[in-house]
XYZ file of C-alpha atoms in Angstrom:
389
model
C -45.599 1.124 -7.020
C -43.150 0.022 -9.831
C -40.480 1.565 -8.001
C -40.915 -0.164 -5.077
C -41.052 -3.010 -7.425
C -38.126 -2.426 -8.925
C -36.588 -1.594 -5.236
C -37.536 -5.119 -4.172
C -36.559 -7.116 -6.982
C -32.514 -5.435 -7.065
C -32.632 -6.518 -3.090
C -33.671 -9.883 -4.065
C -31.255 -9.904 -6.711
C -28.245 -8.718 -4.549
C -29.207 -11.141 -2.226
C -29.297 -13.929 -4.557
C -25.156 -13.149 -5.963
C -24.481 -12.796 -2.715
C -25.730 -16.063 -1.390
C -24.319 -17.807 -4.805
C -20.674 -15.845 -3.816
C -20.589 -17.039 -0.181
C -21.576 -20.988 -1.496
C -19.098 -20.706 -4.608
C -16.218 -19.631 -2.152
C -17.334 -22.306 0.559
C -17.340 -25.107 -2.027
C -13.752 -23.944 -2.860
C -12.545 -23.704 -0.104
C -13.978 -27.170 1.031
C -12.947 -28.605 -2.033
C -9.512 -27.044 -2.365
C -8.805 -27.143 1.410
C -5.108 -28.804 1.189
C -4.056 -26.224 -1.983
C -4.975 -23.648 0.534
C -3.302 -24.771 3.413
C -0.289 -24.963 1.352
C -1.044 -21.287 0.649
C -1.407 -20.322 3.707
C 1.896 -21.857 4.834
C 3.754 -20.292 2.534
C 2.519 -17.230 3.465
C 3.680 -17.816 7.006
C 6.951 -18.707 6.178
C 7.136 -15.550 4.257
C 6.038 -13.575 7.580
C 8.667 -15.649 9.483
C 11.423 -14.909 7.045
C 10.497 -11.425 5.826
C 7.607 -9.293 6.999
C 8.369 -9.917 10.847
C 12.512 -9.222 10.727
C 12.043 -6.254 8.492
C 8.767 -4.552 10.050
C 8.491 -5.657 13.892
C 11.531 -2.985 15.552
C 9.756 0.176 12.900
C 6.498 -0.999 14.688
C 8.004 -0.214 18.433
C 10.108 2.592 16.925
C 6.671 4.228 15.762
C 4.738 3.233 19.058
C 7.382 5.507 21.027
C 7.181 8.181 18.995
C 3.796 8.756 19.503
C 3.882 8.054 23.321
C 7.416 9.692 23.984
C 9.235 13.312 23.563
C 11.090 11.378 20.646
C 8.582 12.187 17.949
C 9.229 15.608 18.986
C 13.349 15.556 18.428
C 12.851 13.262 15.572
C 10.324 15.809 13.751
C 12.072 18.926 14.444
C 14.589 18.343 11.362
C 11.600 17.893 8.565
C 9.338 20.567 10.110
C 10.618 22.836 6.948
C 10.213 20.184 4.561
C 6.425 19.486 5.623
C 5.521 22.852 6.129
C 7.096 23.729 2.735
C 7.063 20.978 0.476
C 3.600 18.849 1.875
C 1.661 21.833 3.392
C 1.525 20.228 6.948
C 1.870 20.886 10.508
C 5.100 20.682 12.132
C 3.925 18.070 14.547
C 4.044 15.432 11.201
C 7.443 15.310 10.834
C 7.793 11.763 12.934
C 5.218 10.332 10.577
C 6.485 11.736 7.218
C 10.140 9.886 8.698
C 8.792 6.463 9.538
C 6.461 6.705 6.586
C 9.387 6.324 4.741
C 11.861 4.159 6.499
C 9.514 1.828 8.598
C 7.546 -0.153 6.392
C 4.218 0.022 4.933
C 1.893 0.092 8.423
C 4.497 1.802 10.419
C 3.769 4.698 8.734
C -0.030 4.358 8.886
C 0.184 3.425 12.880
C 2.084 6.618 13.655
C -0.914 8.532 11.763
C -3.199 7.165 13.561
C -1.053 7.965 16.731
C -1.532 11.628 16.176
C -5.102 11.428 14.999
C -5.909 9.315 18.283
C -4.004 12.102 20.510
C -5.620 14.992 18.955
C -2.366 16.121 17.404
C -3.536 16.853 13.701
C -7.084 16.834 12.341
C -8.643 14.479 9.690
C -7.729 16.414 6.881
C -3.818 16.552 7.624
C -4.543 12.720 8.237
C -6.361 11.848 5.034
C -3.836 13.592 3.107
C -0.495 12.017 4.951
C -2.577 8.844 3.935
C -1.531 9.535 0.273
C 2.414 9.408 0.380
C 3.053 8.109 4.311
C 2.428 3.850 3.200
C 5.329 3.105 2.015
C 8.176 -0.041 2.074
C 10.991 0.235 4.304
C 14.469 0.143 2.823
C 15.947 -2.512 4.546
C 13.020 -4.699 2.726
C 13.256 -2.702 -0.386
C 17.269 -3.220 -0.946
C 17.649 -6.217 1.285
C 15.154 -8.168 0.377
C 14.049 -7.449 -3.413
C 17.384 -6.267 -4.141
C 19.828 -8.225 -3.301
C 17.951 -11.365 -2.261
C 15.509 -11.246 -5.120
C 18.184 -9.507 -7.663
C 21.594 -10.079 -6.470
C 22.537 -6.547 -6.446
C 22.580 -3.357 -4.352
C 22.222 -1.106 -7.455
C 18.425 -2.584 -8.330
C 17.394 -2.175 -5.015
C 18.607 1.387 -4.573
C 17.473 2.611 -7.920
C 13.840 0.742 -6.710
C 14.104 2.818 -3.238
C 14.615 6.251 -4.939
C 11.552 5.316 -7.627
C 9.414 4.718 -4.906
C 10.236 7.498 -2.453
C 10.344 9.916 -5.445
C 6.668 8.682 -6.141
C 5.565 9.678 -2.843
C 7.282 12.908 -2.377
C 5.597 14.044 -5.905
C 2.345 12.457 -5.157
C 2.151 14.519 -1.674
C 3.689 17.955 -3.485
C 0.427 17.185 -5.848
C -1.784 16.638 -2.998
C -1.154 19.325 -0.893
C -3.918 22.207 -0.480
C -3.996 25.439 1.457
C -1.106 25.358 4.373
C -3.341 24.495 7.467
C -3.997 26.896 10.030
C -2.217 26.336 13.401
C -3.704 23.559 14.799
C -4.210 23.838 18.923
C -3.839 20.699 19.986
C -4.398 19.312 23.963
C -1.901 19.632 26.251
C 0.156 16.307 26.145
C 1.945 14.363 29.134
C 4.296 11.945 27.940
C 4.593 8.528 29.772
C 7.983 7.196 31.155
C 10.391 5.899 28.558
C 9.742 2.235 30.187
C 6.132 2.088 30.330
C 5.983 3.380 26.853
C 8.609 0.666 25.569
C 6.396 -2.099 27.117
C 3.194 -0.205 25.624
C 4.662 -0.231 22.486
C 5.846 -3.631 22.224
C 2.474 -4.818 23.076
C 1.063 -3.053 20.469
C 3.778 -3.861 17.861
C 3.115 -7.228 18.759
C -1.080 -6.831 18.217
C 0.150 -5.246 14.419
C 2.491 -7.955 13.547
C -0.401 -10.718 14.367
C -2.664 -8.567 12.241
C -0.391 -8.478 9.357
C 0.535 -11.572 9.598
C -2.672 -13.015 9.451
C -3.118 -10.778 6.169
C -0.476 -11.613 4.432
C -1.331 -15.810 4.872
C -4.937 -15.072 4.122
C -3.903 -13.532 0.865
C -1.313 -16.120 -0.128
C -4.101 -18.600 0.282
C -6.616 -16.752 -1.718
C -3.558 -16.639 -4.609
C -3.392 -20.235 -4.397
C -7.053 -20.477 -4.608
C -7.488 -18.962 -7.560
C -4.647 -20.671 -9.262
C -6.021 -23.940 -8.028
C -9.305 -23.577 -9.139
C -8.303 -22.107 -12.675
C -9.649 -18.242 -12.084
C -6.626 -17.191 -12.110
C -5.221 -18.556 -15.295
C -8.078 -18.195 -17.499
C -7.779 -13.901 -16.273
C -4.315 -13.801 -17.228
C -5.257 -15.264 -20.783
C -8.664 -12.908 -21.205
C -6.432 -9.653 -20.460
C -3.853 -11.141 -22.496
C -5.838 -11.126 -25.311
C -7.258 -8.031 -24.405
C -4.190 -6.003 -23.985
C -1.377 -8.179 -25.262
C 2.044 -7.494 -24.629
C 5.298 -9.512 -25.452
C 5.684 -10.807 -21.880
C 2.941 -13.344 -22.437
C 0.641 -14.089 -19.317
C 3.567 -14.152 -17.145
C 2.931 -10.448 -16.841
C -0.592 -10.636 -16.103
C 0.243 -13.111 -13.618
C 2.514 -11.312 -11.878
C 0.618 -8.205 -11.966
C -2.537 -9.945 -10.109
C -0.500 -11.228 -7.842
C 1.299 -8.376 -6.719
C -2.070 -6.571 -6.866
C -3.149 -9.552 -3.525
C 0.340 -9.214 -1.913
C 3.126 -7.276 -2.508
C 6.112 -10.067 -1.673
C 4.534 -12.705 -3.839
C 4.004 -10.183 -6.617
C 7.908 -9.320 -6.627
C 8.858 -12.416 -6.465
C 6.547 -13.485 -9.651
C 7.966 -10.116 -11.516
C 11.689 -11.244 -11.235
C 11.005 -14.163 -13.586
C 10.251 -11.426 -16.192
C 12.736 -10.063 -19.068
C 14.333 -6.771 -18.094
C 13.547 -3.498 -18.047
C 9.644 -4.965 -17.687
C 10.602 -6.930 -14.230
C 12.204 -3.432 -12.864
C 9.322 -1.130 -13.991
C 6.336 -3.767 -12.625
C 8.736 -4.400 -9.400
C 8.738 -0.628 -8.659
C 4.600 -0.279 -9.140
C 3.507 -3.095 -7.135
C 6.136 -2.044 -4.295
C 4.139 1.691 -4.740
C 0.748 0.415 -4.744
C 1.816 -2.086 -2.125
C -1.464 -4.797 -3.095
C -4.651 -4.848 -1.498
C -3.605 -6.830 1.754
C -1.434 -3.674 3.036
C -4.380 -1.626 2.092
C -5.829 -4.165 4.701
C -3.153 -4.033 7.446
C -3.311 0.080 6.544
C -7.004 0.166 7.563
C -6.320 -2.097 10.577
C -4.078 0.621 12.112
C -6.980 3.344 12.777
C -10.478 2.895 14.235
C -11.803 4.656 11.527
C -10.046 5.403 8.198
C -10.028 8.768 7.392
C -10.593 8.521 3.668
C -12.814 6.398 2.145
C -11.250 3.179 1.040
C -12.105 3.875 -2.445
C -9.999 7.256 -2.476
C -7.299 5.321 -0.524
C -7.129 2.720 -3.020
C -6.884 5.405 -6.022
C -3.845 7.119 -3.647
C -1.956 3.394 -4.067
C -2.670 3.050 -7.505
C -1.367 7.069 -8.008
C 2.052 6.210 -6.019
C 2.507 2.905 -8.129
C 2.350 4.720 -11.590
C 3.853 7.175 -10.765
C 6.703 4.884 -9.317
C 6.745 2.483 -12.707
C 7.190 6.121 -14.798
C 10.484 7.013 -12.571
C 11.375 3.303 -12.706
C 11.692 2.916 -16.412
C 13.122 6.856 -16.260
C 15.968 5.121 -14.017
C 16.424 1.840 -15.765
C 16.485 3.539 -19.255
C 19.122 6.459 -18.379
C 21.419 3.300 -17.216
C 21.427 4.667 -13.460
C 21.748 1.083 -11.624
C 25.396 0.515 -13.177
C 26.489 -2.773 -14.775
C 25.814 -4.929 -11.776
C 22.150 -4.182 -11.850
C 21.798 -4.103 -15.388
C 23.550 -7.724 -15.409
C 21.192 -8.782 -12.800
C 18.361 -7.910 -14.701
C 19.560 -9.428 -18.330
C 16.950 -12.316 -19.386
C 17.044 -14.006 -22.864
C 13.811 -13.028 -23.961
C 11.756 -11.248 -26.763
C 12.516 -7.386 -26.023
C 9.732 -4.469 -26.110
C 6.813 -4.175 -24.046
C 7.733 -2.134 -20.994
C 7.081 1.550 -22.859
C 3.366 0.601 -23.941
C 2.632 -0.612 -20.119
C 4.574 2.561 -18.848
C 2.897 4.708 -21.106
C -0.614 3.260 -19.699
C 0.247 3.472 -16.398
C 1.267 6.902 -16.491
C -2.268 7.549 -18.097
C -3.937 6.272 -14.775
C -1.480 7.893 -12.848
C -2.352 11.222 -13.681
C -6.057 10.372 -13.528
C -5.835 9.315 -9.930
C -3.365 12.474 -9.307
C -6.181 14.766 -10.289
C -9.220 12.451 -8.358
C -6.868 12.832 -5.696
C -6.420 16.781 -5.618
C -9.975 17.475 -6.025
C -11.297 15.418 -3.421
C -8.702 15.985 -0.700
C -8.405 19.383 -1.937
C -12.280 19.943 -0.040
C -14.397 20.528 -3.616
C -16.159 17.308 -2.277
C -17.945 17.335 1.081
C -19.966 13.853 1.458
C -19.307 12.784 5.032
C -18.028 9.152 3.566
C -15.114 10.784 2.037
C -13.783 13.422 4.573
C -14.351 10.983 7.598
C -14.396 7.434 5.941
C -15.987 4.134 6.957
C -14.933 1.830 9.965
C -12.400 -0.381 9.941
C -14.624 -3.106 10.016
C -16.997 -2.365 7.406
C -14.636 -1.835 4.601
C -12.676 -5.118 5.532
């Protein structure tokens, strides 16, 4: 009896936060309704200006190679590298490529191509899950580099951080080779109904991210609007403080919502600091292309938990190679000109040196739970879409 008791009263509890949640966020949002629309607007314009030229032609390129022979061609080239290096099937070689030059969901949509066809199993899925989200180049040079930075050197020496974090991260990650996987016998369309099929589904993608990356730049505004986020910064500040004030803090959270708004805030910071947090929020990507990730497959085939924890691993690992980079004076005198601020020095080795201390903790979470030592069905098949969202 006083465990049914007890049973009752934590779902009348639940119930209660969760009805006090949903009225506290209504009220806000009724209450702050024009600081979010300006939010939201902004995050539009950054779609219009950045996510949609950058992402939209990897999203048809990725389409047709899942419904065309050119996955095929295009994988034949890393089939040694992923059978050596990642421990996977030859057939992944199209999504290990646009995994790393598409653009974060690019590389989760051509995943969820070959799950969908049969092609490779959960497992090889779940895995390719770990080190296949990652920014494109032409946003990673282009855009934070020399639009953000003003120079070509920060934005390479950001690009080879965060590849290098996902090649280790998947040499980590990788179990037993898999067995030769039999897949269905495949009939590719014609190169024009694919290209249509593609674009249409490119198109579906874009309108999805999109709508993620304005519903998180409203939430930032939100929470700056309404104080939550200021008082935060100042709590962790005191709680962890470091030389770059709350400006750190605040650029942290916000990189943690969205990845573009979180650069942007980092290149206000002093150095070697801006380049290190840059290169971990790029790697982690923040939770709205965790979002746009999960969007791409029916059902995820990790938990989003474990997913999560394989972001987090990439971005520390990223922010150690990052301040490896900045502090052997790889990006040249350009970069390191670019990234000169007068301000009070210090700070990035204690914040490198905790980050690498979660890094390695979500490294080894990650190899003993993809590497089969669990077996609960919501990690090796994951939740829906929809529930986790």
């Amino acid at each position: 009896m006083n465990n049914e008791v007890m049973q009752k009263l934590c779902r009348a509890g639940r119930t209660a936060v969760g009805t006090g949640l949903a009225a506290g966020i209504a009220w806000l949002l009724l209450s702050r309704s024009g600081a979010v629309a300006v939010g939201i607007r902004e995050g539009l314009a950054t779609c219009g200006t950045v996510v949609i030229p950058s992402l939209f032609p990897f999203l048809i390129f990725s389409g047709l190679l899942g419904s065309t022979e050119l996955g095929e061609w295009l994988a034949a080239p890393l089939r040694p590298l992923c059978r050596c290096l990642f421990h996977l099937p030859p057939e992944t070689g199209g999504a290990v490529l646009m995994g790393a030059i598409g653009g974060y969901p690019a590389g989760a949509r051509a995943i969820a191509s070959l799950l969908e066809s049969g092609r490779i199993s959960h497992t090889t899925a779940r895995r390719m899950l770990c080190f296949c989200v990652n920014a494109g180049p032409a946003f990673v040079i282009s855009t934070i580099g020399v639009a953000l930075y003003g120079s070509f050197s920060v934005g390479a020496g950001l690009l080879a951080a965060h590849l290098g974090a996902s090649v280790l991260v998947g040499a980590f990650t990788a179990g037993a080779r898999e067995e030769a996987h039999s897949p269905p016998l495949r009939r590719y369309r014609p190169l024009s109904t694919a290209l249509v099929d593609s674009v249409s589904g490119a198109a579906r993608s874009m309108l999805t991210i999109c709508a993620f990356v304005a519903a998180f730049s409203g939430m930032r505004v939100l929470l700056l609007e309404s104080g939550a986020l200021p008082r935060l910064c100042t709590g962790l500040q005191r709680l962890w403080p470091v030389p770059e004030g709350t400006a750190f803090y605040t650029a942290l959270i916000r990189g943690l919502l969205e990845v573009t708004d979180g650069c942007m805030a980092a290149a206000s910071l002093p150095r070697e600091t801006a380049f290190v947090l840059t290169a971990f929020l790029l790697s982690f990507g923040g939770v709205s292309v965790l979002f746009q990730t999960a969007s791409a497959f029916g059902q995820l085939p990790m938990s989003f938990g474990l997913f999560f924890f394989s972001r987090l691993a990439n971005g520390c690992v990223a922010a150690c190679l990052a301040y490896g980079i900045y502090r052997c004076g790889l990006l040249g005198e350009e970069a390191g000109a670019a990234l000169v601020r007068p301000v009070m020095g210090g700070g990035a080795a204690g914040i490198v040196g905790g980050l690498t201390l979660i890094g390695m903790c979500s490294i080894v979470l990650l190899t003993v739970v993809i590497g089969g030592i669990s077996t609960k069905n919501e990690v090796a098949y994951g939740k829906k879409a929809d529930e986790m969202i």
